[in-house]
PDB file of N, CA and C in Angstrom:
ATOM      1  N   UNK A  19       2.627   5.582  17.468  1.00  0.00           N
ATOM      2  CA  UNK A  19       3.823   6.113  16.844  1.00  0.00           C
ATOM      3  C   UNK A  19       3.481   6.506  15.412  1.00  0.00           C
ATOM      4  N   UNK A  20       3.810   7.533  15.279  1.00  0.00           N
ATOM      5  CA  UNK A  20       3.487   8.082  13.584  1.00  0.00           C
ATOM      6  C   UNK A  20       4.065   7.168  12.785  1.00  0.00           C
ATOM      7  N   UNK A  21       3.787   7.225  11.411  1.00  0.00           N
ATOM      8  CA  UNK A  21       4.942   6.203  10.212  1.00  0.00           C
ATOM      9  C   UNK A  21       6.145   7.230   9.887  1.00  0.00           C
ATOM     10  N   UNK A  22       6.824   6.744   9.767  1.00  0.00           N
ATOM     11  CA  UNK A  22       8.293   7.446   9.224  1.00  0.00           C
ATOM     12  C   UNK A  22       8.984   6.281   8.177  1.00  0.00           C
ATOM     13  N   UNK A  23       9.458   6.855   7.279  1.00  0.00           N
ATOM     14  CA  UNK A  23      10.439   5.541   6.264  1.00  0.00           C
ATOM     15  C   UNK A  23      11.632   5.996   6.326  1.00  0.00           C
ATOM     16  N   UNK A  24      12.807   5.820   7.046  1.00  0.00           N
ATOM     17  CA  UNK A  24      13.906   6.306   7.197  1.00  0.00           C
ATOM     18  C   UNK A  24      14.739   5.261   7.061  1.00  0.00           C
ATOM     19  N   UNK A  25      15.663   5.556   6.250  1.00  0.00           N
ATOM     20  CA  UNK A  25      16.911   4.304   5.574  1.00  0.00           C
ATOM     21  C   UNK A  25      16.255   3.557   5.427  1.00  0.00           C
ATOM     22  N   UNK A  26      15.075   3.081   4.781  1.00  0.00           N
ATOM     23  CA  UNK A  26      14.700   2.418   4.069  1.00  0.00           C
ATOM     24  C   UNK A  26      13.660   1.181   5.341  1.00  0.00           C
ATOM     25  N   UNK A  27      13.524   1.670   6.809  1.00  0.00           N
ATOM     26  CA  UNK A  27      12.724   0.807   7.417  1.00  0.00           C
ATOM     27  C   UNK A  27      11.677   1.487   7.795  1.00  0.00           C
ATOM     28  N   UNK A  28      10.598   0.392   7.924  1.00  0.00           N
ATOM     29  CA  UNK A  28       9.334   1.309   7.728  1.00  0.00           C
ATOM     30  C   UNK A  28       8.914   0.568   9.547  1.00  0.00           C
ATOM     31  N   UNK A  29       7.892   2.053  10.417  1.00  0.00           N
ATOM     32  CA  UNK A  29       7.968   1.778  11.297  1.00  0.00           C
ATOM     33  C   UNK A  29       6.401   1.934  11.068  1.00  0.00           C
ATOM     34  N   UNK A  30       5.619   0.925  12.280  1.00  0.00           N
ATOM     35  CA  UNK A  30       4.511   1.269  12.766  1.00  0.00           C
ATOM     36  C   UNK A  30       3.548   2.432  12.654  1.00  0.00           C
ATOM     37  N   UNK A  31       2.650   2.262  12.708  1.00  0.00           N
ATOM     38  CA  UNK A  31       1.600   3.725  12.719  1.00  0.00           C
ATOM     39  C   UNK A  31       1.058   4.253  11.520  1.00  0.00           C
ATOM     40  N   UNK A  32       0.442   5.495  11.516  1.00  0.00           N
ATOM     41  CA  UNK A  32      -0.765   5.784  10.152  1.00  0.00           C
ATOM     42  C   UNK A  32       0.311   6.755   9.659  1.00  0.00           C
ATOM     43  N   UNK A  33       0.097   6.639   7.944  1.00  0.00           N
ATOM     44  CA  UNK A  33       0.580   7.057   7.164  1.00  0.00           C
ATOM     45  C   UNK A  33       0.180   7.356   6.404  1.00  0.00           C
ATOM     46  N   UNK A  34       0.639   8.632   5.320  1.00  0.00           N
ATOM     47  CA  UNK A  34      -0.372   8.873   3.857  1.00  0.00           C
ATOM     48  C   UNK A  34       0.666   8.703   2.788  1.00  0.00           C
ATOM     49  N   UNK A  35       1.505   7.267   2.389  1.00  0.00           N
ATOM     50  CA  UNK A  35       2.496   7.669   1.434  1.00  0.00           C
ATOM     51  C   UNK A  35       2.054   7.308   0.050  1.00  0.00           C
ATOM     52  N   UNK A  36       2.272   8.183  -1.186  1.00  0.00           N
ATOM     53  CA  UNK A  36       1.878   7.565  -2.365  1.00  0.00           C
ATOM     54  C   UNK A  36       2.967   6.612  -2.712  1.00  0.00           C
ATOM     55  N   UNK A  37       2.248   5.625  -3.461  1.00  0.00           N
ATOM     56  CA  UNK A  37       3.099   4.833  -4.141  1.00  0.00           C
ATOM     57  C   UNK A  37       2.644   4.521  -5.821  1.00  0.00           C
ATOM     58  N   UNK A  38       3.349   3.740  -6.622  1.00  0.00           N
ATOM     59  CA  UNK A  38       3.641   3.550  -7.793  1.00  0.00           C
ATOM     60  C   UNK A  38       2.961   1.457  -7.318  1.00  0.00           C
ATOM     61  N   UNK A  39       1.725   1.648  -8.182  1.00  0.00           N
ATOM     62  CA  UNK A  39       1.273  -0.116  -7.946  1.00  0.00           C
ATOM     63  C   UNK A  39       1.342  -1.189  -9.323  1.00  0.00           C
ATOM     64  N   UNK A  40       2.117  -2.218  -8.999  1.00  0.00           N
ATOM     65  CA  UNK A  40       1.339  -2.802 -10.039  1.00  0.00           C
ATOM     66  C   UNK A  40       0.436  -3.787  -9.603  1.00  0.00           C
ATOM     67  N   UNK A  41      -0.610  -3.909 -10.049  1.00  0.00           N
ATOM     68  CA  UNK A  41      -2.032  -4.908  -9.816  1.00  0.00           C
ATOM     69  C   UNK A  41      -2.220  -5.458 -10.909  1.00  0.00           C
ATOM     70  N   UNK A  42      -3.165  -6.741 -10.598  1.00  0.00           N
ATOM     71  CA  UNK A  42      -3.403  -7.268 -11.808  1.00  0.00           C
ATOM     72  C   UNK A  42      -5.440  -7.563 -11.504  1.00  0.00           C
ATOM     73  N   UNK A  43      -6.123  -6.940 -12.166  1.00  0.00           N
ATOM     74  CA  UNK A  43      -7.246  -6.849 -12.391  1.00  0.00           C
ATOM     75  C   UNK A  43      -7.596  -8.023 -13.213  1.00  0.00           C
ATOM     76  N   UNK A  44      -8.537  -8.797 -12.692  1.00  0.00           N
ATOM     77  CA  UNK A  44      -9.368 -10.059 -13.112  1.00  0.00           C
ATOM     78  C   UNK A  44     -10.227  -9.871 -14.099  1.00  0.00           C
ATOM     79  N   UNK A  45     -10.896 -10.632 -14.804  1.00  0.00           N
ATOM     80  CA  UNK A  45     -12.083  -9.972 -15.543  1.00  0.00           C
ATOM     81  C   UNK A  45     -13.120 -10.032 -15.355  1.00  0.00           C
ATOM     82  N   UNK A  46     -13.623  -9.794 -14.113  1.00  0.00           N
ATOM     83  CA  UNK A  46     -14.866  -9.345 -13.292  1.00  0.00           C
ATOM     84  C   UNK A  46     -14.142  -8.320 -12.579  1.00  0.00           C
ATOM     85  N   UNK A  47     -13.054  -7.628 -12.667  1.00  0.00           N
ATOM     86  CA  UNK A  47     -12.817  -6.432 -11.914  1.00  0.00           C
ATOM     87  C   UNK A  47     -12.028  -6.789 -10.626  1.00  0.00           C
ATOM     88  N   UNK A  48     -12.120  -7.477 -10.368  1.00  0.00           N
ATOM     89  CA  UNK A  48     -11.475  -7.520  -8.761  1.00  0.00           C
ATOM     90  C   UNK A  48      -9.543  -7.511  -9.231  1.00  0.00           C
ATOM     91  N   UNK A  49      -9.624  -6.250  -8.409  1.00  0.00           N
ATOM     92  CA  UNK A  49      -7.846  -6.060  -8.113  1.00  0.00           C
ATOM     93  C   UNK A  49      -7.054  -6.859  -6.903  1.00  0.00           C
ATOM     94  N   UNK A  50      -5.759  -6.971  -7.859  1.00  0.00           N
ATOM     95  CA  UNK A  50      -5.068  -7.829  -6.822  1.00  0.00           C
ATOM     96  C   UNK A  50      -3.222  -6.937  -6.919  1.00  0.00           C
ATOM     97  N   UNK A  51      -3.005  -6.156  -5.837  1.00  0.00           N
ATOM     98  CA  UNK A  51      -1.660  -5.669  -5.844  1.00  0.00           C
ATOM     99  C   UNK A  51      -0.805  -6.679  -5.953  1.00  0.00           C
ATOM    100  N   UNK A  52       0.198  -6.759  -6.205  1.00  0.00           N
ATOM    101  CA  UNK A  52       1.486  -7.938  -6.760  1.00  0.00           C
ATOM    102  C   UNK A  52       2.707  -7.027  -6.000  1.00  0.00           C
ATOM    103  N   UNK A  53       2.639  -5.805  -6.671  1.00  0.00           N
ATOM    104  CA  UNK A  53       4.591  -5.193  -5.982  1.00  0.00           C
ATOM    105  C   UNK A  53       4.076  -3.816  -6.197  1.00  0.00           C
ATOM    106  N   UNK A  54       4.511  -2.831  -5.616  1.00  0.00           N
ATOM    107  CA  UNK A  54       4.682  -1.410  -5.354  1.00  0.00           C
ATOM    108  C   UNK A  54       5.792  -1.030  -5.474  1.00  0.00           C
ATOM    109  N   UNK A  55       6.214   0.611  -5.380  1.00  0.00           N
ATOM    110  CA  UNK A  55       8.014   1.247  -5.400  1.00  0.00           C
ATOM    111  C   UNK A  55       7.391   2.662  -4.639  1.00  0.00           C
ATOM    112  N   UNK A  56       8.504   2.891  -3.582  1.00  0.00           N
ATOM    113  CA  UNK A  56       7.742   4.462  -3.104  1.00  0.00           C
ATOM    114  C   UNK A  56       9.371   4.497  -2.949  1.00  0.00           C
ATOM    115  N   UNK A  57       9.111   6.176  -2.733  1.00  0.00           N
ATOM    116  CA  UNK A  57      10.606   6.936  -2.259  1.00  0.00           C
ATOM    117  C   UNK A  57      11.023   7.109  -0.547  1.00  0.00           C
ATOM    118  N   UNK A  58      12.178   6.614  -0.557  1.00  0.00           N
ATOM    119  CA  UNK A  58      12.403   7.023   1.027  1.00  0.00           C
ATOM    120  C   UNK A  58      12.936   8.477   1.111  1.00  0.00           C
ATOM    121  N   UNK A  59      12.892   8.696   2.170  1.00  0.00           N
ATOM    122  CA  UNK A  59      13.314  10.515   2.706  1.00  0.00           C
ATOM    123  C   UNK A  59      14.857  10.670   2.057  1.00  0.00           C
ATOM    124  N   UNK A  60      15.455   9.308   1.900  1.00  0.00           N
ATOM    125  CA  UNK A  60      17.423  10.035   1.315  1.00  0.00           C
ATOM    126  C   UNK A  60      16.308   9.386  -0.574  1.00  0.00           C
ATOM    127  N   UNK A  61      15.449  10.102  -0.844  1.00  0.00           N
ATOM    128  CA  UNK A  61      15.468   9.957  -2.637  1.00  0.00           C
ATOM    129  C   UNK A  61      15.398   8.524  -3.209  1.00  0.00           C
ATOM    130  N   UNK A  62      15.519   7.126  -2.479  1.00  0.00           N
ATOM    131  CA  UNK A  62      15.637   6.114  -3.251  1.00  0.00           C
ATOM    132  C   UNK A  62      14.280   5.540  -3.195  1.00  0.00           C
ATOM    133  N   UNK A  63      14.157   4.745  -4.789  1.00  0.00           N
ATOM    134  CA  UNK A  63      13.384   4.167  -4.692  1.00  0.00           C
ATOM    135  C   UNK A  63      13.597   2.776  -4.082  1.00  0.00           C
ATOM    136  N   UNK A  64      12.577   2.392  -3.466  1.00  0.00           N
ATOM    137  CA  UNK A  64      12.438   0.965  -2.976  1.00  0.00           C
ATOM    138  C   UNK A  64      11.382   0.247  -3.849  1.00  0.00           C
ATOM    139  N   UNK A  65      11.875  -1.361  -4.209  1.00  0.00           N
ATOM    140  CA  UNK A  65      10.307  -2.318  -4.486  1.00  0.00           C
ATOM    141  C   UNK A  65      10.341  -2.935  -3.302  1.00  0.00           C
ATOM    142  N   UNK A  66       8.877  -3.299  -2.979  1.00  0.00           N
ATOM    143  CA  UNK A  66       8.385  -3.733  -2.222  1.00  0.00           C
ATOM    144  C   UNK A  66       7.382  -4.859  -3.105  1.00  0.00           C
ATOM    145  N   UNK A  67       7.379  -6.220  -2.743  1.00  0.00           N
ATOM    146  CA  UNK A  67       6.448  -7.085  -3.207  1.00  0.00           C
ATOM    147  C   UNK A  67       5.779  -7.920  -2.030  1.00  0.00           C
ATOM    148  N   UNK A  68       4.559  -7.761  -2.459  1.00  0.00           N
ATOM    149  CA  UNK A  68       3.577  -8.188  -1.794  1.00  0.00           C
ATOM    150  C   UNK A  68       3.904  -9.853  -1.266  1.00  0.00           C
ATOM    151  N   UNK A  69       3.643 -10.335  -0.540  1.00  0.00           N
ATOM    152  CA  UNK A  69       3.389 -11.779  -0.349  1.00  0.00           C
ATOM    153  C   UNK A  69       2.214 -12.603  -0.021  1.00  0.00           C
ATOM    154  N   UNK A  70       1.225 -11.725   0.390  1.00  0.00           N
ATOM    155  CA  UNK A  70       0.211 -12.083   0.605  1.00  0.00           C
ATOM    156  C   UNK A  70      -0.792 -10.420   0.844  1.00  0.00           C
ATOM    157  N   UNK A  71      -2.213 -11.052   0.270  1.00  0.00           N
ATOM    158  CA  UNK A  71      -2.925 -10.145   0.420  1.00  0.00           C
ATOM    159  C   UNK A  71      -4.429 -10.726   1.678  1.00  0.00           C
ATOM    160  N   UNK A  72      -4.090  -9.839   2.805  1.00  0.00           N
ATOM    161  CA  UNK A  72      -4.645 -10.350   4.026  1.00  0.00           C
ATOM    162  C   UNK A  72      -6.265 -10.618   4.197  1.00  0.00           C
ATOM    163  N   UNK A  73      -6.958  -9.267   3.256  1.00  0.00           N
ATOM    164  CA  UNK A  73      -8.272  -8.942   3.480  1.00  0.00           C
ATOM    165  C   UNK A  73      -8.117  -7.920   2.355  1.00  0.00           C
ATOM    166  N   UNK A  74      -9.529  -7.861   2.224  1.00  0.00           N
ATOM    167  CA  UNK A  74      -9.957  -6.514   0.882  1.00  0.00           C
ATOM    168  C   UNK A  74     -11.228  -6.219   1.249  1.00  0.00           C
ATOM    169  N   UNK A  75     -11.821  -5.301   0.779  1.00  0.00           N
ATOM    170  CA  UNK A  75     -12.775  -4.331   1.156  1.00  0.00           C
ATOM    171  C   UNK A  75     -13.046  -3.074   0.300  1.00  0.00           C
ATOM    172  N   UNK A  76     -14.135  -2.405   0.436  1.00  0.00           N
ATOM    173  CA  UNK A  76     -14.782  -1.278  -0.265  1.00  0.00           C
ATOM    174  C   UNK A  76     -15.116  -0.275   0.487  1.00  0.00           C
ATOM    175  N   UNK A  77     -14.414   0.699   1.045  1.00  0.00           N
ATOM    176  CA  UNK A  77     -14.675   2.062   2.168  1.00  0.00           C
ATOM    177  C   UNK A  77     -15.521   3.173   1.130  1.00  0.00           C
ATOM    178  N   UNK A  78     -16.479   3.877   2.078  1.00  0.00           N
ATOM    179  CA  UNK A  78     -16.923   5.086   1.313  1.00  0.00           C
ATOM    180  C   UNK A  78     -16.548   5.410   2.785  1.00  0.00           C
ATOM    181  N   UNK A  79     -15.378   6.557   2.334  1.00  0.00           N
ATOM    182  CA  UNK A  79     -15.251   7.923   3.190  1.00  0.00           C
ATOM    183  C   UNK A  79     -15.675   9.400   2.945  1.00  0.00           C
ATOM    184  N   UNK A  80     -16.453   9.716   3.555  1.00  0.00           N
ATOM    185  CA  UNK A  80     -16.933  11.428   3.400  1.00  0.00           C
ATOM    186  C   UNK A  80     -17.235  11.423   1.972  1.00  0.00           C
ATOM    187  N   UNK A  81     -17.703  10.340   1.290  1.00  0.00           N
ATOM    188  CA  UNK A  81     -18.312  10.227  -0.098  1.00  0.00           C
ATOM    189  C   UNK A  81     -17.393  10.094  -1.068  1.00  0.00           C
ATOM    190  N   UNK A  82     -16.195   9.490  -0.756  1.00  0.00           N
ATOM    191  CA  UNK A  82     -14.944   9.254  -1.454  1.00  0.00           C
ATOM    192  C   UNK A  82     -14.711   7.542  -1.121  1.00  0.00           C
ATOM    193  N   UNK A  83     -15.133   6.988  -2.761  1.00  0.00           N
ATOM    194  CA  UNK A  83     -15.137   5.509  -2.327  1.00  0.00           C
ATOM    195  C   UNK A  83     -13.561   5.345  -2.626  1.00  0.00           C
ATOM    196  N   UNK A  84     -13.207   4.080  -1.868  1.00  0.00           N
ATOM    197  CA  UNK A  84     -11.812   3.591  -1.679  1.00  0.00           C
ATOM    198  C   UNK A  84     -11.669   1.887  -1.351  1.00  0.00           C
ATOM    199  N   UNK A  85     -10.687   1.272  -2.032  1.00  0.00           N
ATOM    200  CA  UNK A  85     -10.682  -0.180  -2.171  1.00  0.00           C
ATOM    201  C   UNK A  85      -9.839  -0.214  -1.061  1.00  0.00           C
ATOM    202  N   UNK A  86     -10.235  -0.960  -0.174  1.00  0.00           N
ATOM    203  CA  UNK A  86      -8.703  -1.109   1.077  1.00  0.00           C
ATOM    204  C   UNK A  86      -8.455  -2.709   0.827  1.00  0.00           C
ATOM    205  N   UNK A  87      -6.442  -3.008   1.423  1.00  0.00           N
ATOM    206  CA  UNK A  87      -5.926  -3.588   1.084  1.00  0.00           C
ATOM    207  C   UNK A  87      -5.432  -4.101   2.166  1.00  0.00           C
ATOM    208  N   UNK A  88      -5.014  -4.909   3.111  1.00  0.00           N
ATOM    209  CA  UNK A  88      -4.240  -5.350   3.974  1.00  0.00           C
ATOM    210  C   UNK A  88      -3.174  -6.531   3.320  1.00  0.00           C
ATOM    211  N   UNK A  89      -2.014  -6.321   3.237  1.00  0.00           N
ATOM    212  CA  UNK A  89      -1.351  -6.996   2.988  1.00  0.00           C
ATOM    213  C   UNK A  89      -0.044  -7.184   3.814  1.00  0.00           C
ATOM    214  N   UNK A  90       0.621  -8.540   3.272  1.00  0.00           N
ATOM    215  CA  UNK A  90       2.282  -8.590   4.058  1.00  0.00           C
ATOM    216  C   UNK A  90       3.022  -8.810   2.788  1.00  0.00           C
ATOM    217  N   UNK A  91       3.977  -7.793   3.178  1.00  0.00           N
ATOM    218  CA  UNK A  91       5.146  -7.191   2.454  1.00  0.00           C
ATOM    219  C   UNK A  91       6.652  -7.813   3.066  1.00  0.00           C
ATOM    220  N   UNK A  92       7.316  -7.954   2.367  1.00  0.00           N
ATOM    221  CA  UNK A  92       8.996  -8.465   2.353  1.00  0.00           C
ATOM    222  C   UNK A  92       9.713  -6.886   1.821  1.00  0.00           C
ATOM    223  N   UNK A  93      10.817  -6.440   3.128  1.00  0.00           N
ATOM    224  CA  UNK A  93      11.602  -5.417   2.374  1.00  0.00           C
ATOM    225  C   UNK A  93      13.033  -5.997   3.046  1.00  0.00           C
ATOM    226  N   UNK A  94      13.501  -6.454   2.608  1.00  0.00           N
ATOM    227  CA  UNK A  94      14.802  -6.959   2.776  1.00  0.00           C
ATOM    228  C   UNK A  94      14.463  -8.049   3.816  1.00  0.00           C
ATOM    229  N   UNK A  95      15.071  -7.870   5.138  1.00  0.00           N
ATOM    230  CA  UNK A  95      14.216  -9.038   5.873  1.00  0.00           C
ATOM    231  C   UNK A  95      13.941  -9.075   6.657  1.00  0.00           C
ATOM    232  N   UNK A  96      13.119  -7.811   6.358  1.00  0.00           N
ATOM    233  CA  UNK A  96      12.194  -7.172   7.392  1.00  0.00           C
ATOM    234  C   UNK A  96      10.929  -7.559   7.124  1.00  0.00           C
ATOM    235  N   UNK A  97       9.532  -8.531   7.695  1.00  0.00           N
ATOM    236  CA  UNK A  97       8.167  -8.552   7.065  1.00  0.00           C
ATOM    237  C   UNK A  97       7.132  -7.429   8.150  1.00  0.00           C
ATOM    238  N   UNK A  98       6.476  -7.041   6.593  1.00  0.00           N
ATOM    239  CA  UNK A  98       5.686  -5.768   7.544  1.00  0.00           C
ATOM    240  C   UNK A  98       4.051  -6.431   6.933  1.00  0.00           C
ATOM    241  N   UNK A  99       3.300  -6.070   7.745  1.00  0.00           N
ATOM    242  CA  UNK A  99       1.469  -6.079   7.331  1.00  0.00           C
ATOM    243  C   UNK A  99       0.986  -4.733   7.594  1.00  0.00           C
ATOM    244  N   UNK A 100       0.440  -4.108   5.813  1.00  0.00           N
ATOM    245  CA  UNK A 100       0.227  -2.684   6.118  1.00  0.00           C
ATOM    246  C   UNK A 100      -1.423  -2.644   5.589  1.00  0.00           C
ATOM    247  N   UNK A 101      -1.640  -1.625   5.623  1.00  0.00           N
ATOM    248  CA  UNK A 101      -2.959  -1.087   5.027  1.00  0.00           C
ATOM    249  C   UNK A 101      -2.912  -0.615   3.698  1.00  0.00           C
ATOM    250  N   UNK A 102      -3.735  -0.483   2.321  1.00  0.00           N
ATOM    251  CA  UNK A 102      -2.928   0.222   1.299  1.00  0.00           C
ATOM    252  C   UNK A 102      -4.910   0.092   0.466  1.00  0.00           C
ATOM    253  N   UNK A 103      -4.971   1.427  -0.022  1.00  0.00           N
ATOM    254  CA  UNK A 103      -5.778   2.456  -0.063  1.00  0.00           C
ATOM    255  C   UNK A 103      -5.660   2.424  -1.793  1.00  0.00           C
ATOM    256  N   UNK A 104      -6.891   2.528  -2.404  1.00  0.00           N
ATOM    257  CA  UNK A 104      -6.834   2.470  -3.847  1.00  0.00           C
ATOM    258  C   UNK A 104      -7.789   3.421  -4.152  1.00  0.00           C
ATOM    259  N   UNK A 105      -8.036   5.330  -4.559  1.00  0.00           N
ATOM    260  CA  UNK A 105      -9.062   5.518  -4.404  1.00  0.00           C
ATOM    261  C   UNK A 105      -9.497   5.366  -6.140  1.00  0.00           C
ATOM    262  N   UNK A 106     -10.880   4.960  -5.957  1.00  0.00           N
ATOM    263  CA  UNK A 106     -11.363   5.309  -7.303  1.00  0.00           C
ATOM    264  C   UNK A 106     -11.799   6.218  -8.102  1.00  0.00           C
ATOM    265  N   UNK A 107     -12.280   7.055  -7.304  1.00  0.00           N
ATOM    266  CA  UNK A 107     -12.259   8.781  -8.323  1.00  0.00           C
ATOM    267  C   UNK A 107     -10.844   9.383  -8.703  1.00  0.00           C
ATOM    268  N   UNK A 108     -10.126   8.992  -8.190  1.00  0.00           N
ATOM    269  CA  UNK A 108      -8.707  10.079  -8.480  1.00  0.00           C
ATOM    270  C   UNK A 108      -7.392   8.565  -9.459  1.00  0.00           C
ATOM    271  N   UNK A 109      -7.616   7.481  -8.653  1.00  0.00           N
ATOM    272  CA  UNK A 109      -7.234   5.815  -9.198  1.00  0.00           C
ATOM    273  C   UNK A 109      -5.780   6.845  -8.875  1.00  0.00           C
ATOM    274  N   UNK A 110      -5.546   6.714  -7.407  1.00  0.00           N
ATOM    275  CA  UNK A 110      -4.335   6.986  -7.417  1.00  0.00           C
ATOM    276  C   UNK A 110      -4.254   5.629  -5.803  1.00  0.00           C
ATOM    277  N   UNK A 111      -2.674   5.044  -5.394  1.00  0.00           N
ATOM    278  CA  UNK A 111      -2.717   4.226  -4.529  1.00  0.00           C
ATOM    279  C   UNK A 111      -1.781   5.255  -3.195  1.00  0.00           C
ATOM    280  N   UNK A 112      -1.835   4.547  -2.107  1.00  0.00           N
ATOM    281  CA  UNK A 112      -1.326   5.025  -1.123  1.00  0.00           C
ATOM    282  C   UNK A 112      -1.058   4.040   0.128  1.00  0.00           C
ATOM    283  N   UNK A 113      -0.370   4.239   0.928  1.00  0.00           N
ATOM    284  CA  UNK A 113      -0.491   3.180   1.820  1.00  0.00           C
ATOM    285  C   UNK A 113      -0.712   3.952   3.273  1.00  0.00           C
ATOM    286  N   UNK A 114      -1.989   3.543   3.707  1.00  0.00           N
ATOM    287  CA  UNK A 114      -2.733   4.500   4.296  1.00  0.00           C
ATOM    288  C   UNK A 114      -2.000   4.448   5.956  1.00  0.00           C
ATOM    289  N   UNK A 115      -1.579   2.996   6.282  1.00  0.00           N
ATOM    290  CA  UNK A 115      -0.986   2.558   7.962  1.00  0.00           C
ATOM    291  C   UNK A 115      -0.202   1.370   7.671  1.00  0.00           C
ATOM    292  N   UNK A 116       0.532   1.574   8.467  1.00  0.00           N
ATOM    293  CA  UNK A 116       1.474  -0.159   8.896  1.00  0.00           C
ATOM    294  C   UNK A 116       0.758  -0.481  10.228  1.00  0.00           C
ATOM    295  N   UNK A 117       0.483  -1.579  10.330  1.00  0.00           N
ATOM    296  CA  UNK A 117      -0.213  -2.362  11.374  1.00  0.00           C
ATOM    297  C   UNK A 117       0.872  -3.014  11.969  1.00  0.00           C
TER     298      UNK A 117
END
C-alpha cells in the first residue's frame, strides 16, 4: 500500500515526506531525533515525537550517503514504527516508509 497522510493518519508503505527535525547531536557526532512536524494534505501541521529510536545506520545510495532511522512515534493514539532518512550532502530529513 503506498503512504498517504490523510486527516492526520498515517498509513503503511514507502514514502518520500519532508519533515522539519529536531535532533540532538552528541559530541562525537552521533544524532539522535527527539520530535519532528510535517504537513498533512488539509495544510496542518502535526508534531510528532519520537519514543523510541529502534536502530540507526549509515546507507550510501547511488553515492548519496544517508543516516537511516527506525523509530516509534506517538500521533494521538495511534503508535506507528517508521523509517526516517537524514541525507548528509543536502542535511535535509525525510521519512522515507512506515513499516
Amino acid at each position: 500500500m503506498e503512504e498517504m497522510l490523510c486527516k492526520g493518519i498515517l498509513a503503511d508503505g514507502q514514502a518520500n515526506i519532508p519533515i522539519q527535525m529536531m535532533s540532538l547531536t552528541d559530541c562525537d557526532g552521533r544524532m539522535t531525533p527527539l520530535w519532528f512536524r510535517l504537513e498533512t494534505e488539509e495544510h496542518e501541521v502535526r508534531l510528532c515525537r519520537i519514543e523510541e529510536v529502534v536502530s540507526r545506520d549509515e546507507k550510501k545510495y547511488v553515492g548519496v550517503r544517508e543516516k537511516q532511522f527506525v523509530c516509534k512515534i506517538r500521533l494521538g493514539n495511534v503508535s506507528k514504527t517508521l523509517e526516517m532518512r537524514y541525507s548528509v550532502e543536502t542535511q535535509k530529513w525525510r521519512i522515507f516508509q512506515f513499516l
